[in-house]
Each structure stands twice: as C-alpha cells, then as structure tokens.
GROMACS .gro file of C-alpha atoms in nm:
model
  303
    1UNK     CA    1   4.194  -3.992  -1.813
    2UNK     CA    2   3.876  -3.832  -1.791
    3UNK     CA    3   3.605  -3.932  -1.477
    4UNK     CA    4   3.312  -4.023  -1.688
    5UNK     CA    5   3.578  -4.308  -1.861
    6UNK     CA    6   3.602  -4.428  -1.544
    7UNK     CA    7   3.265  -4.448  -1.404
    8UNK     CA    8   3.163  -4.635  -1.744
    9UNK     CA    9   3.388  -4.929  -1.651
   10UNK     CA   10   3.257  -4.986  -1.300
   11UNK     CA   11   2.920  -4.938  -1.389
   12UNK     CA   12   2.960  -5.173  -1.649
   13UNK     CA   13   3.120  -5.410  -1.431
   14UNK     CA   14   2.857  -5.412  -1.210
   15UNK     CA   15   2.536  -5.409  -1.483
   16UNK     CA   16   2.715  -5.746  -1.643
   17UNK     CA   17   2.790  -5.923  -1.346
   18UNK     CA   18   2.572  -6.004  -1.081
   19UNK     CA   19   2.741  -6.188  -0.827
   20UNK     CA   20   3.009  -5.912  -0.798
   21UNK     CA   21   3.001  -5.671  -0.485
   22UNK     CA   22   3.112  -5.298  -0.557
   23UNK     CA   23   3.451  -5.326  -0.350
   24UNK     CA   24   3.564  -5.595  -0.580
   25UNK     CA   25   3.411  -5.417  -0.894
   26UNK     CA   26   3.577  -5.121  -0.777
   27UNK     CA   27   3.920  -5.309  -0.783
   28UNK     CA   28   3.898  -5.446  -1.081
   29UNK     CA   29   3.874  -5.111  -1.233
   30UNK     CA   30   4.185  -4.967  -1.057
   31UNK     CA   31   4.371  -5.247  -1.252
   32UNK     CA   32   4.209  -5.174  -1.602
   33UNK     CA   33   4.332  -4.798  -1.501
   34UNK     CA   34   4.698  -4.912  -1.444
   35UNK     CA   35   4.666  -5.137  -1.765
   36UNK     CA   36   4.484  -4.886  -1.988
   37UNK     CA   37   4.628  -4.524  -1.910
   38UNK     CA   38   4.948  -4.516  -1.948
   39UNK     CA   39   5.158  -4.258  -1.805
   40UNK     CA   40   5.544  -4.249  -1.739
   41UNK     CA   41   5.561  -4.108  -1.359
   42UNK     CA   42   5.437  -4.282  -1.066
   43UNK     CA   43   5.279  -3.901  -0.926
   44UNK     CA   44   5.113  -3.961  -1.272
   45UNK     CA   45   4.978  -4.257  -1.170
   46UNK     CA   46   4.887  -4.235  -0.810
   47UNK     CA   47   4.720  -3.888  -0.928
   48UNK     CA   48   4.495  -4.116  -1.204
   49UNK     CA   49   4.430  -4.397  -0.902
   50UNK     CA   50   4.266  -4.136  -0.671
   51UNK     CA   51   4.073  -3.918  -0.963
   52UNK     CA   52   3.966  -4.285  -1.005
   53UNK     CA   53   3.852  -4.389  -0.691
   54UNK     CA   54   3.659  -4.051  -0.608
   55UNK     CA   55   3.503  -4.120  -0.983
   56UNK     CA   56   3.360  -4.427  -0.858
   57UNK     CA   57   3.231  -4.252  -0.523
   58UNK     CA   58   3.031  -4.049  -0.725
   59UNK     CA   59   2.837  -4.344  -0.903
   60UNK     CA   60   2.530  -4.396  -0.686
   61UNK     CA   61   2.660  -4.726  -0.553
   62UNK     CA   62   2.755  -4.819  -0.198
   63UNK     CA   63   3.072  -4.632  -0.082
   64UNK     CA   64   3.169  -4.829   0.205
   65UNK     CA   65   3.308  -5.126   0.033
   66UNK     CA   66   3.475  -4.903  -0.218
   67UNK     CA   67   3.688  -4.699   0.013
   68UNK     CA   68   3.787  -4.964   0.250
   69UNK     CA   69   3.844  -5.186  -0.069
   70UNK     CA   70   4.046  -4.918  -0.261
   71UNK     CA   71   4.253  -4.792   0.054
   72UNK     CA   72   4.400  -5.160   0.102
   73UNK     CA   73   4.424  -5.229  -0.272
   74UNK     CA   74   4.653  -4.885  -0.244
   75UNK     CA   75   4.815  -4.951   0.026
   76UNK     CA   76   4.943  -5.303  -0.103
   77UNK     CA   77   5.062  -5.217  -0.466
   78UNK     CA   78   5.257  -4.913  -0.391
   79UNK     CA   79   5.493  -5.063  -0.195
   80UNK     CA   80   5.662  -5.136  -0.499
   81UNK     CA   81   5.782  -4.776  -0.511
   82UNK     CA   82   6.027  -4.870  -0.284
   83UNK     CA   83   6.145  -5.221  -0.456
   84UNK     CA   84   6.284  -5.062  -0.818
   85UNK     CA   85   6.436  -4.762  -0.947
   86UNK     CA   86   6.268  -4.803  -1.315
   87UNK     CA   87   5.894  -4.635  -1.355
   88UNK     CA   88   5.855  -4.945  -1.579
   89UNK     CA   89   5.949  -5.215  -1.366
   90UNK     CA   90   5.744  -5.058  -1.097
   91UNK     CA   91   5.457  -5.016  -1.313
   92UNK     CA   92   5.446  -5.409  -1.383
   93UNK     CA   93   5.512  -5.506  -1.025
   94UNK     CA   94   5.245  -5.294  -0.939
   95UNK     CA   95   5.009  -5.505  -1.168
   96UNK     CA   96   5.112  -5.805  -1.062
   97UNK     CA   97   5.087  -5.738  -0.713
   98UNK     CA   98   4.726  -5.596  -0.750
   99UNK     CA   99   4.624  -5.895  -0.960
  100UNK     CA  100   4.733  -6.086  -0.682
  101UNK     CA  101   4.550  -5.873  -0.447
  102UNK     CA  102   4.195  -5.916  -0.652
  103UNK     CA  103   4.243  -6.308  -0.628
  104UNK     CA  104   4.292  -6.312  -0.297
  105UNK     CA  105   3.951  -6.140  -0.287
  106UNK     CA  106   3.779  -6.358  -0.475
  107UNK     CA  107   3.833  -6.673  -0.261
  108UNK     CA  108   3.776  -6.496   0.035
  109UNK     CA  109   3.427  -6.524   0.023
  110UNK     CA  110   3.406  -6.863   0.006
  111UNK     CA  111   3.660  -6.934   0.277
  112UNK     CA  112   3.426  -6.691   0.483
  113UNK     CA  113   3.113  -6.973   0.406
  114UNK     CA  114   3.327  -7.226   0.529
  115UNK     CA  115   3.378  -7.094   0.814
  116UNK     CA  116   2.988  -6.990   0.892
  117UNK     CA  117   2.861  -7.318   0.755
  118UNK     CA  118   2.942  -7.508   1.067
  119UNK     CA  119   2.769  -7.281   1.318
  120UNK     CA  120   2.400  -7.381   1.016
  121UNK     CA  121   2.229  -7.635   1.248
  122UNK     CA  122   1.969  -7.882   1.112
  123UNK     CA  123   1.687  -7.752   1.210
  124UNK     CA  124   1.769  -7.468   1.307
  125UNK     CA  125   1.568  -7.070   1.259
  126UNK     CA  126   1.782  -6.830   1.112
  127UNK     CA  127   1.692  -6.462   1.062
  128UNK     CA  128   1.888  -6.242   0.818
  129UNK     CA  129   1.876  -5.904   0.644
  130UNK     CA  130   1.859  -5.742   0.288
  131UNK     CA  131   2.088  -5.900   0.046
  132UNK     CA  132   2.441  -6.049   0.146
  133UNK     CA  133   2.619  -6.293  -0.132
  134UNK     CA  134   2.842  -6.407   0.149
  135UNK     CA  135   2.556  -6.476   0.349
  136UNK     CA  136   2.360  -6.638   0.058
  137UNK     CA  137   2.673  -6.887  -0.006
  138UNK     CA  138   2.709  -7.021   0.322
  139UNK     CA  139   2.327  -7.095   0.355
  140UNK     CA  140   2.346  -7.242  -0.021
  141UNK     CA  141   2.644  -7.450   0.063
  142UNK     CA  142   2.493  -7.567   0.430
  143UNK     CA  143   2.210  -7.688   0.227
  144UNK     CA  144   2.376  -7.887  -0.051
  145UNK     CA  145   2.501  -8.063   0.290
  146UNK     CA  146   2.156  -8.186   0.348
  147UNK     CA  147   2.116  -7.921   0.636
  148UNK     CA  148   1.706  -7.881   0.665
  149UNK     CA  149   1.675  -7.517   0.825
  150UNK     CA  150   1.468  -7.229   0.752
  151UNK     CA  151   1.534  -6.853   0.721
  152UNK     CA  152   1.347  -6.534   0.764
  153UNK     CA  153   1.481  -6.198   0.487
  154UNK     CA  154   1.357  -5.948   0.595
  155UNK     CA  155   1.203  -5.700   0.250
  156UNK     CA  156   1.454  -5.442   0.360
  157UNK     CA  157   1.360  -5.096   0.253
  158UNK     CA  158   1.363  -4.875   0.054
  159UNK     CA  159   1.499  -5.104  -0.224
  160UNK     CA  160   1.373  -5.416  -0.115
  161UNK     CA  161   1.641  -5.589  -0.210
  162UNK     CA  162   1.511  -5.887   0.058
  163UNK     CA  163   1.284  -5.952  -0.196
  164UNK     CA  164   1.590  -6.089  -0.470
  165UNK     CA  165   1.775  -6.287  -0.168
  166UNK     CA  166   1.420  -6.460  -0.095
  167UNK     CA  167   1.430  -6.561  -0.452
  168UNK     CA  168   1.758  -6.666  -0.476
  169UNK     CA  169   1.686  -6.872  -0.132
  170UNK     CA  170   1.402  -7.051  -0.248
  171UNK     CA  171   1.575  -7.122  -0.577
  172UNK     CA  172   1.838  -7.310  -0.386
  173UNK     CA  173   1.643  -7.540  -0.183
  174UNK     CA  174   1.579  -7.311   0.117
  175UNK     CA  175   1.269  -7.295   0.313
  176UNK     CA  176   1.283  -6.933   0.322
  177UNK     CA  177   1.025  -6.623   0.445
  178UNK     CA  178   1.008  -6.298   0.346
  179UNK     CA  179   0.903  -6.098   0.626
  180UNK     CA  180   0.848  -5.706   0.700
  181UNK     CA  181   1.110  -5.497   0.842
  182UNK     CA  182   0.890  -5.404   1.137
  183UNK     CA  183   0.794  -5.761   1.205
  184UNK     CA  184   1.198  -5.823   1.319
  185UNK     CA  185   1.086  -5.786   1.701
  186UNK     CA  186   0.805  -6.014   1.641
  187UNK     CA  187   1.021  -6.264   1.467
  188UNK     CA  188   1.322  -6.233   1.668
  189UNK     CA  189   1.176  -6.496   1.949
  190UNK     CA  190   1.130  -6.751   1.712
  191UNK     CA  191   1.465  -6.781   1.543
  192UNK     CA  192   1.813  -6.912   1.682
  193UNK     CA  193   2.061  -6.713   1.509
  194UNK     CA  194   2.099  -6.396   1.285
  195UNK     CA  195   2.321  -6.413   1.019
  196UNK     CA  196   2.399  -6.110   0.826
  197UNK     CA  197   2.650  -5.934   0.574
  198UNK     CA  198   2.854  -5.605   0.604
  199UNK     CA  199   2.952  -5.282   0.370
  200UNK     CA  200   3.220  -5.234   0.589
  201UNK     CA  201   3.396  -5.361   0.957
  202UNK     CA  202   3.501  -5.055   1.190
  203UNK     CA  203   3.801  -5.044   1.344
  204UNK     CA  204   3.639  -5.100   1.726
  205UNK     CA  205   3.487  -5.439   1.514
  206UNK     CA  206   3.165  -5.278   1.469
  207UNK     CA  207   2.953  -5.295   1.095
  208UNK     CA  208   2.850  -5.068   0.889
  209UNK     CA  209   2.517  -5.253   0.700
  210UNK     CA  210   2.217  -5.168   0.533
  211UNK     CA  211   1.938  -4.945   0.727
  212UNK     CA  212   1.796  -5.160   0.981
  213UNK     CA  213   2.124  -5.375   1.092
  214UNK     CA  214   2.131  -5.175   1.408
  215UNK     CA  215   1.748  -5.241   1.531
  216UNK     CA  216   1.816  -5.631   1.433
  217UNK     CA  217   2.125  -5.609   1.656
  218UNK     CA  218   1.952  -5.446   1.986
  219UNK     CA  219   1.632  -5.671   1.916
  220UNK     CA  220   1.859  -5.954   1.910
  221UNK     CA  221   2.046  -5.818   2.232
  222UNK     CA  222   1.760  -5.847   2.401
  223UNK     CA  223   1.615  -6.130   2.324
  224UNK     CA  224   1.969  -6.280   2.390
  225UNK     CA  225   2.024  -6.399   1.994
  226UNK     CA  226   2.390  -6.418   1.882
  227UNK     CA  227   2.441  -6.212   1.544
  228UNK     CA  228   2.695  -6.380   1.339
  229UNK     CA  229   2.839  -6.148   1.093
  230UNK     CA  230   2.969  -6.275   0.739
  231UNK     CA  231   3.225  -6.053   0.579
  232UNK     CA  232   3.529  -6.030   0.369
  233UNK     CA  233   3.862  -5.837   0.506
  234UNK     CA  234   3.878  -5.562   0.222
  235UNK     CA  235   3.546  -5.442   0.364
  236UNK     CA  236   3.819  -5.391   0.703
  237UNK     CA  237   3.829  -4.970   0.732
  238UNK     CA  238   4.057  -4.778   0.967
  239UNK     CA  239   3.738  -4.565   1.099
  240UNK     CA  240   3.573  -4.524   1.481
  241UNK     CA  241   3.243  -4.413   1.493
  242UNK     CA  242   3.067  -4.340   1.787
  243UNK     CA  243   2.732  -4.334   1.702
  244UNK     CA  244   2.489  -4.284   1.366
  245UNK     CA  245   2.587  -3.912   1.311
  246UNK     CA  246   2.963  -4.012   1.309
  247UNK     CA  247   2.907  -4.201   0.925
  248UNK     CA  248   3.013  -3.965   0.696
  249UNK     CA  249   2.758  -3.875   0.450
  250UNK     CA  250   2.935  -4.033   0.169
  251UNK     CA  251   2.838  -4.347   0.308
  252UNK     CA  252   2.456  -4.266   0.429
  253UNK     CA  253   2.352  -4.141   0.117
  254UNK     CA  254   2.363  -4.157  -0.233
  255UNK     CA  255   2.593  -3.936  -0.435
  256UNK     CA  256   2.308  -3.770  -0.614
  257UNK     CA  257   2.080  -3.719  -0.275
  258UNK     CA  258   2.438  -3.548  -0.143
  259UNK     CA  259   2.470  -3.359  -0.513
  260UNK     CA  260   2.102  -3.253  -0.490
  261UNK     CA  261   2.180  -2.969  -0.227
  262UNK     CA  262   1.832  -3.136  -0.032
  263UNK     CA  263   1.777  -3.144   0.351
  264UNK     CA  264   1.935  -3.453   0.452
  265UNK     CA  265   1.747  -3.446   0.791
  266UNK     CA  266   1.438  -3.533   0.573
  267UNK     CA  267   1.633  -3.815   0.355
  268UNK     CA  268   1.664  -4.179   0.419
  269UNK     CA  269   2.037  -4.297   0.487
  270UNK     CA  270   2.080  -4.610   0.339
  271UNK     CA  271   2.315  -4.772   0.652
  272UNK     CA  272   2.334  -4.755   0.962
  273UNK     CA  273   2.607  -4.805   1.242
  274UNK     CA  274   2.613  -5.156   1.443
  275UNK     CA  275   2.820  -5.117   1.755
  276UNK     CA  276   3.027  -5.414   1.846
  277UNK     CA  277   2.827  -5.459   2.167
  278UNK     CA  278   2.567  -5.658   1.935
  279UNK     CA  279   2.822  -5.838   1.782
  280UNK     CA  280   2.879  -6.169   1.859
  281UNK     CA  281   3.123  -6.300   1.615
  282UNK     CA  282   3.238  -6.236   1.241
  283UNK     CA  283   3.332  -6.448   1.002
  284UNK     CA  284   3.619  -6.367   0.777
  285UNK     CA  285   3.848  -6.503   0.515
  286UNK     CA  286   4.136  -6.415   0.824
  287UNK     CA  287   3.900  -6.657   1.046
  288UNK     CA  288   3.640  -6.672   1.312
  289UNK     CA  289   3.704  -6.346   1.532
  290UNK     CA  290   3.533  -6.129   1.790
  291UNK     CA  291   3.479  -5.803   1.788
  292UNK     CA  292   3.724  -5.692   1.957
  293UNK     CA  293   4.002  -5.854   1.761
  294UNK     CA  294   3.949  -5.684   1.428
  295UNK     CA  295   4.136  -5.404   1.564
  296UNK     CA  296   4.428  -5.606   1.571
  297UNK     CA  297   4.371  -5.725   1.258
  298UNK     CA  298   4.332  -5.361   1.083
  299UNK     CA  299   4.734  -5.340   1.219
  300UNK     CA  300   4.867  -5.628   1.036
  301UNK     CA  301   4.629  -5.556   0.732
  302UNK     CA  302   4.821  -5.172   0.745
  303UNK     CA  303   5.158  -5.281   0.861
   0.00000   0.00000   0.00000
C-alpha cells in the first residue's frame, strides 16, 4: 500500500461530498484500507492503518478531527485481537465493528442538533463562527420549527469560509449577517448566545476551533454571553493544553506550510485553543455536558 493510494481516497471523499467533515472522511478510508489491502497478519495490518492515518495528515486538511477520529476508530476495532485466534475471523470482526463505529458517527450529528435546538429561542440573536455543519443543522432544523431568530457568521479568515455558511443560512430560511471578524466585540452586545462548532474537545473540556474561537470566547466572557459548543464525540482527544503554544503544529498549520521549512512565527495558524473557562456548555451525541465532564467522558470513551 503505497501513501499517495491513500491520500487519493480521502481527498476524493472529501471533493465529492460536501456535507462530510474530515474525521468522518478520514474513517471511511481506514475501512476501504481494511477492505481493499489485503494482508494475512494483523502487524500487517495495524502497520497499513497507521502509514494510513499519517498519509492523511499530510493532505492539507484539518488534522484535529482526523487524529482524535482515527485514535478512537483504532482503539474500538482492535479489540477484536483479543476475541479470535484466526487472522481471518479477526479481519471481518474488525470490519464489522468499524462499520458499526462509522454509523454511529453519522447520527451523531443530528442527535447533537437535537439537543442544541431547544436552547434556539424565537427571537432570539445568535452569533456564530466560520463554518460548522453541526451548527448549521441545528439552526436549519430550529427553523423548519417556525423559530424566527437571526444570526451573525462571522467571514472568518483567511479562508472565509463564513462566507459559504452565510449562504447556506440564507438558503434555509435564516435571517442571517455576515459580519467582520474584528466587528465580534462590537457585535457581541447585541446577541444572546454564541453557538459554535469544534475540530476537536480537549481533555480539560476545552476546543480546539478555527482562528478566532478564542477572542469570541473572552469577548463573550466579558460581556457575560454563554458559548454553547456543538460537537460530535470522535472529535473527543486525550490532549491538555495549556495555552496556544501547547497545539502541536500539526494542528496549527497546514502540512505544506510545516513541509515548506518557512518561519512559522510569521505564518497564520489556522486554530486556536479555547480554554474551558469560556465554555459554557457542549452539546454532544453523549448529551448536554459541561466542561468539566468531558474528562470523564474521554475515560469511558478509552476504557
């Protein structure tokens, strides 16, 4: 199994579907892996799941979501190692238990809408950031209740990838804004509630989000605004930062910015680090939890 094979069928996974986040693409292609490249040891095939997952680090895409994703996807299928004696038979448990594993994520982020949907007043000001499809679902689905509220996206550079949530706001009904990054402390004292996605959960139940999370958070903090985070449990990682230089690099910057050998003091990360302090709740497919408890939930998740 060569790396470039690999990279071609997450990359193509993503280019042909939309809706899909890169922790679930990234899944998916672990299975295709099992199913396509066959080998007849289970070193064999643990060796071809990691040259695998650090292919699909090294695809300019988001790493956060793929790690955390991957690590628990790991973690779940090879406990068959210790249910069979037969390579074969643990092979096809494997499979099964993965595919299991992938449809558990794909419900998950509608059971995390549920969830948020209640705490979508009518009427109500909501401010949120970049582009979240969990986020995006719950506001869609609060609306086909005949909730009237309206909602602030920021543009979120560089990418501006406010710009496509906008769109896809107004295209469902939503009286929706698209505001400037900088204009978040201006904004901040009109709205009621921020509502925004996650790469990845930290194990003290902070987030790991696109560049920018953190100022919404201590604007928010300030002017005494919960922030109600929307995110699925694979995005869960075993990892305690302290502060913005704690995030590896993997997960600041692109794989090509980190290839290029450039100053990274002089290049944009593309997160940032949200500390659970501005944090008031999150919304998972596990259910409605603070900060504080996703610790707990990291245990059973690893147990």
């Amino acid at each position: 199994m060569k790396k470039e094979e690999v990279q071609e069928i997450f990359l193509k996974i993503m280019k042909e579907e939309e809706d899909v986040s890169a922790g679930v693409a990234a899944i998916r292609t672990l299975l295709l892996v099992i199913e396509n490249y066959k080998v007849t040891t289970v070193r064999e095939l643990d060796l071809n799941l990691q040259l695998a997952v650090e292919a699909m680090k090294h695809c300019d895409q988001p790493v956060t979501a793929i790690s955390s994703g991957c690590e628990l996807f790991m973690r779940f299928i090879t406990f068959a190692k210790l249910d069979v004696k037969s390579f074969e038979e643990c092979e096809q448990i494997m499979l099964q238990r993965g595919h299991i594993f992938l449809n558990e994520l794909l419900e998950a982020r509608g059971k995390v809408a549920k969830q948020a949907m209640a705490f979508i007043r009518d009427g109500c000001k909501i401010l949120t950031h970049s582009l979240s499809r969990v986020v995006l679902q719950a506001m869609s689905e609060a609306a086909k209740t005949n909730k009237r509220f309206k909602v602030y996206v920021t543009m979120s550079c560089p990418d501006n990838s406010g710009e496509l949530m906008h769109k896809q706001l107004v295209a469902a009904g939503i009286d929706a804004t698209l505001i400037l990054d900088s204009s978040v402390g201006y904004i901040m004292e009109q709205v009621d509630i921020v509502m925004v996605g996650a790469e990845g959960v930290t194990e003290s139940g902070g987030i790991i989000n696109k560049i920018g999370t953190y100022t919404i958070g201590m604007a928010a903090l300030e002017l005494k605004k919960p922030v109600y985070v929307l995110t699925e449990s694979f995005k869960f990682s075993r990892i305690y930062p302290l502060n913005q230089k704690d995030l590896p690099n993997e997960f600041k910057y692109l794989s090509s910015v980190l290839k290029s050998g450039k100053d990274l003091s002089k290049q944009h990360p593309l997160v940032d680090y949200t500390p659970p302090a501005y944090i008031t709740l999150l919304f998972t497919d596990l259910g409605i939890l603070t900060p504080s408890a996703v610790s707990d939930e990291l245990i059973k998740l690893y147990l």
